[in-house]
PDB file of C-alpha atoms in Angstrom:
ATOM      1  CA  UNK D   1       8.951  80.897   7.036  1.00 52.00           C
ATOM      2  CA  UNK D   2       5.141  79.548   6.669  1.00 50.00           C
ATOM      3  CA  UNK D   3       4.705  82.145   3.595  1.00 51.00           C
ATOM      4  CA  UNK D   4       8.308  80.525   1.948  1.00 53.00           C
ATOM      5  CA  UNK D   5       6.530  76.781   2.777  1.00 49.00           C
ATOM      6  CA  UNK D   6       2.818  77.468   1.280  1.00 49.00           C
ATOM      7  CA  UNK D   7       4.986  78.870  -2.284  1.00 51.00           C
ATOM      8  CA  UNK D   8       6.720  75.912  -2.561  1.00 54.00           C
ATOM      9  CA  UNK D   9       3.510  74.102  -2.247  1.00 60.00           C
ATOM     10  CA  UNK D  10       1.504  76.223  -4.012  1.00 67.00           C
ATOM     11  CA  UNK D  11       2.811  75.579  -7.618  1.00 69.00           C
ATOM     12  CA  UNK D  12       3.421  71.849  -6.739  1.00 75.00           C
ATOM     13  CA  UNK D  13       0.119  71.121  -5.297  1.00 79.00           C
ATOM     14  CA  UNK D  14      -1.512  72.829  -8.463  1.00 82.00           C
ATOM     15  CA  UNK D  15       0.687  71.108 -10.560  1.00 90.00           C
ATOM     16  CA  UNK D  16      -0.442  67.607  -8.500  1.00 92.00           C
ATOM     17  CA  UNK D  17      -4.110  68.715  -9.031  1.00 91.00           C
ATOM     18  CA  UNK D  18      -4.104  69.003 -13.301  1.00 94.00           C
ATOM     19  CA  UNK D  19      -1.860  65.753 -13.205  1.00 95.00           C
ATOM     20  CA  UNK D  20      -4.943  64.286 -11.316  1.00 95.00           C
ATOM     21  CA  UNK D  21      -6.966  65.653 -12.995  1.00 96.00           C
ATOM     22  CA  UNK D  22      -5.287  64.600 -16.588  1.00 97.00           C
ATOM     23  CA  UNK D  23      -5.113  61.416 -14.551  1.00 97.00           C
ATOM     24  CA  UNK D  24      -8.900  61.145 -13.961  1.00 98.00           C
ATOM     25  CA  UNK D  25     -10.076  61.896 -17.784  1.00 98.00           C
ATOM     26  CA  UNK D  26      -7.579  59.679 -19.076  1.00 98.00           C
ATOM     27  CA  UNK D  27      -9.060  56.665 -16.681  1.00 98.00           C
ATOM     28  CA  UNK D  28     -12.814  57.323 -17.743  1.00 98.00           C
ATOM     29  CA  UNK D  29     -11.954  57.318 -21.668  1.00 98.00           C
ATOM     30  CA  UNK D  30     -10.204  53.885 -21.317  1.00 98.00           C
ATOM     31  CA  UNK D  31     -13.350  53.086 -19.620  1.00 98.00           C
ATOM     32  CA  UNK D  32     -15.269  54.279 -22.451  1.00 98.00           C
ATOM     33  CA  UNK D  33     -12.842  52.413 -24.709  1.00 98.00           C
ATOM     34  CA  UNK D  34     -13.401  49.314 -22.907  1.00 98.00           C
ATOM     35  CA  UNK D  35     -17.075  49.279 -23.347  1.00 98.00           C
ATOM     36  CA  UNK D  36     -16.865  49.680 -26.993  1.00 98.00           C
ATOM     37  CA  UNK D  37     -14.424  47.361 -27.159  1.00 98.00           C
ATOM     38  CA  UNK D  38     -16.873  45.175 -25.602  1.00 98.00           C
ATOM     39  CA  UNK D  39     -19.473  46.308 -27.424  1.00 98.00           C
ATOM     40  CA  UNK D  40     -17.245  45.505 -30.904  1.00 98.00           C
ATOM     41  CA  UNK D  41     -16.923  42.406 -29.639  1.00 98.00           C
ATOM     42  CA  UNK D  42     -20.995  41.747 -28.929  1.00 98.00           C
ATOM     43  CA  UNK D  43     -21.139  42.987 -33.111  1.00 98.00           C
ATOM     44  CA  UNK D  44     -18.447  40.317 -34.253  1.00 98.00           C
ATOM     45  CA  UNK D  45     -19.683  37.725 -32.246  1.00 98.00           C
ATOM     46  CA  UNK D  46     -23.490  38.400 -33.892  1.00 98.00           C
ATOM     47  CA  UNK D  47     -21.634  38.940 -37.492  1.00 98.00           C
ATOM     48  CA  UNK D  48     -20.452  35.069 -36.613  1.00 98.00           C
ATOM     49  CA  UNK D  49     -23.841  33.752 -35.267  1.00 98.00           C
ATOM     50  CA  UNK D  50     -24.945  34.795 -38.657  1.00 98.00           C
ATOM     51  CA  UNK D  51     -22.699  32.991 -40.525  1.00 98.00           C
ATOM     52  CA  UNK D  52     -20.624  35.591 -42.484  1.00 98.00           C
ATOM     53  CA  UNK D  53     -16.528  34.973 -41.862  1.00 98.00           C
ATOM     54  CA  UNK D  54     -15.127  37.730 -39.002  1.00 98.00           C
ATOM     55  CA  UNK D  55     -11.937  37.919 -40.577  1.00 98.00           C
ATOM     56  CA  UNK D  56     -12.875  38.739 -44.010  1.00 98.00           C
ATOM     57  CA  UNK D  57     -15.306  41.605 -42.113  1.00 98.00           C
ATOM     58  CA  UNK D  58     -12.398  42.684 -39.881  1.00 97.00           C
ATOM     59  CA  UNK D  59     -10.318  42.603 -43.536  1.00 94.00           C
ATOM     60  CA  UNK D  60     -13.159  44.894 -44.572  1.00 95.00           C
ATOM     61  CA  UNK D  61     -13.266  47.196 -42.110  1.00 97.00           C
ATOM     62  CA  UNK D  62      -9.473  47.542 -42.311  1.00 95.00           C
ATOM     63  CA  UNK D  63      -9.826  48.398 -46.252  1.00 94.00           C
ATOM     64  CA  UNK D  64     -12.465  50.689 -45.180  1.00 95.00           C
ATOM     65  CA  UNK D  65     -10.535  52.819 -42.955  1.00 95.00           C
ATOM     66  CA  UNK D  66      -8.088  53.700 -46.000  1.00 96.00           C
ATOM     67  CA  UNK D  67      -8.830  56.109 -48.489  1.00 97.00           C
ATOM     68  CA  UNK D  68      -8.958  54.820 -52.525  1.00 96.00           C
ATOM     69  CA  UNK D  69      -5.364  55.084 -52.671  1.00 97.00           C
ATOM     70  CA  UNK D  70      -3.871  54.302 -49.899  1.00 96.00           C
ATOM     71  CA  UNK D  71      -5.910  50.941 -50.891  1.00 96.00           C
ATOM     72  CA  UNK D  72      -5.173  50.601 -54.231  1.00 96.00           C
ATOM     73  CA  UNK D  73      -1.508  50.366 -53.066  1.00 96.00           C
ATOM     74  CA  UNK D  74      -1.822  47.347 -50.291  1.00 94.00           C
ATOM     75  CA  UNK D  75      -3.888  45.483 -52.732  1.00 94.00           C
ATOM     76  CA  UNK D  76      -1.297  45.984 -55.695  1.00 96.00           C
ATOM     77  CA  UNK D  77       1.761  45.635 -53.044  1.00 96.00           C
ATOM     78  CA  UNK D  78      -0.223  42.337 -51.979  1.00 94.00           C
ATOM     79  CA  UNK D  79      -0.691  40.849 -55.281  1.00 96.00           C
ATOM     80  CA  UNK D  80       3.015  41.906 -56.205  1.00 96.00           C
ATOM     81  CA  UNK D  81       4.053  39.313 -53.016  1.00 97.00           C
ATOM     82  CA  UNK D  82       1.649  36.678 -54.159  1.00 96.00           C
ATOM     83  CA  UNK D  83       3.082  36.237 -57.827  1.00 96.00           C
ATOM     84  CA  UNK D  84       5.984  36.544 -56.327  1.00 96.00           C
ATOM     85  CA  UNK D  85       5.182  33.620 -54.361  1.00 97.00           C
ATOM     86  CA  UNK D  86       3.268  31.869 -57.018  1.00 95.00           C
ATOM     87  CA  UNK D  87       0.360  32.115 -55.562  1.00 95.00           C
ATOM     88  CA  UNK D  88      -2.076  33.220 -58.225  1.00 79.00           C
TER      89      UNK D  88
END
């Protein structure tokens, strides 16, 4: 009866140890996400000591990210809205 108890353990306390595990590395890269997040935040807040606008950086950063087209489309799909809103 001990041998039936320790199988239906076994593959449930295995399975409980990669779940921790998967637990465990998931904690320490949101750690590491939080200090660069932090860190981002150090960079934005010098960008603004230094007198250059954090939104229009954050805006670049954003455009950055895209590639040519993929840019060339929310810039036209933008300008589209503002004539549509007359505000050119």
């Amino acid at each position: 009866m001990a041998a039936e108890a320790d199988e239906a353990e076994g593959p449930q306390t295995i399975a409980a140890g990669q779940l921790r595990a998967f637990i465990e590395r998931i904690e320490r890269v949101q750690e590491d996400i939080d200090a660069l997040s932090d860190d981002r935040k150090e960079i934005y807040a010098e960008c603004k000591a230094m007198g250059f606008d954090t939104k229009a950086v954050r805006t670049l950063v954003k455009l950055r990210k895209m590639d040519q087209a993929a840019r060339h489309e929310a810039e036209a799909v933008l300008d589209l809205y503002k004539a549509a809103l007359g505000m050119d």
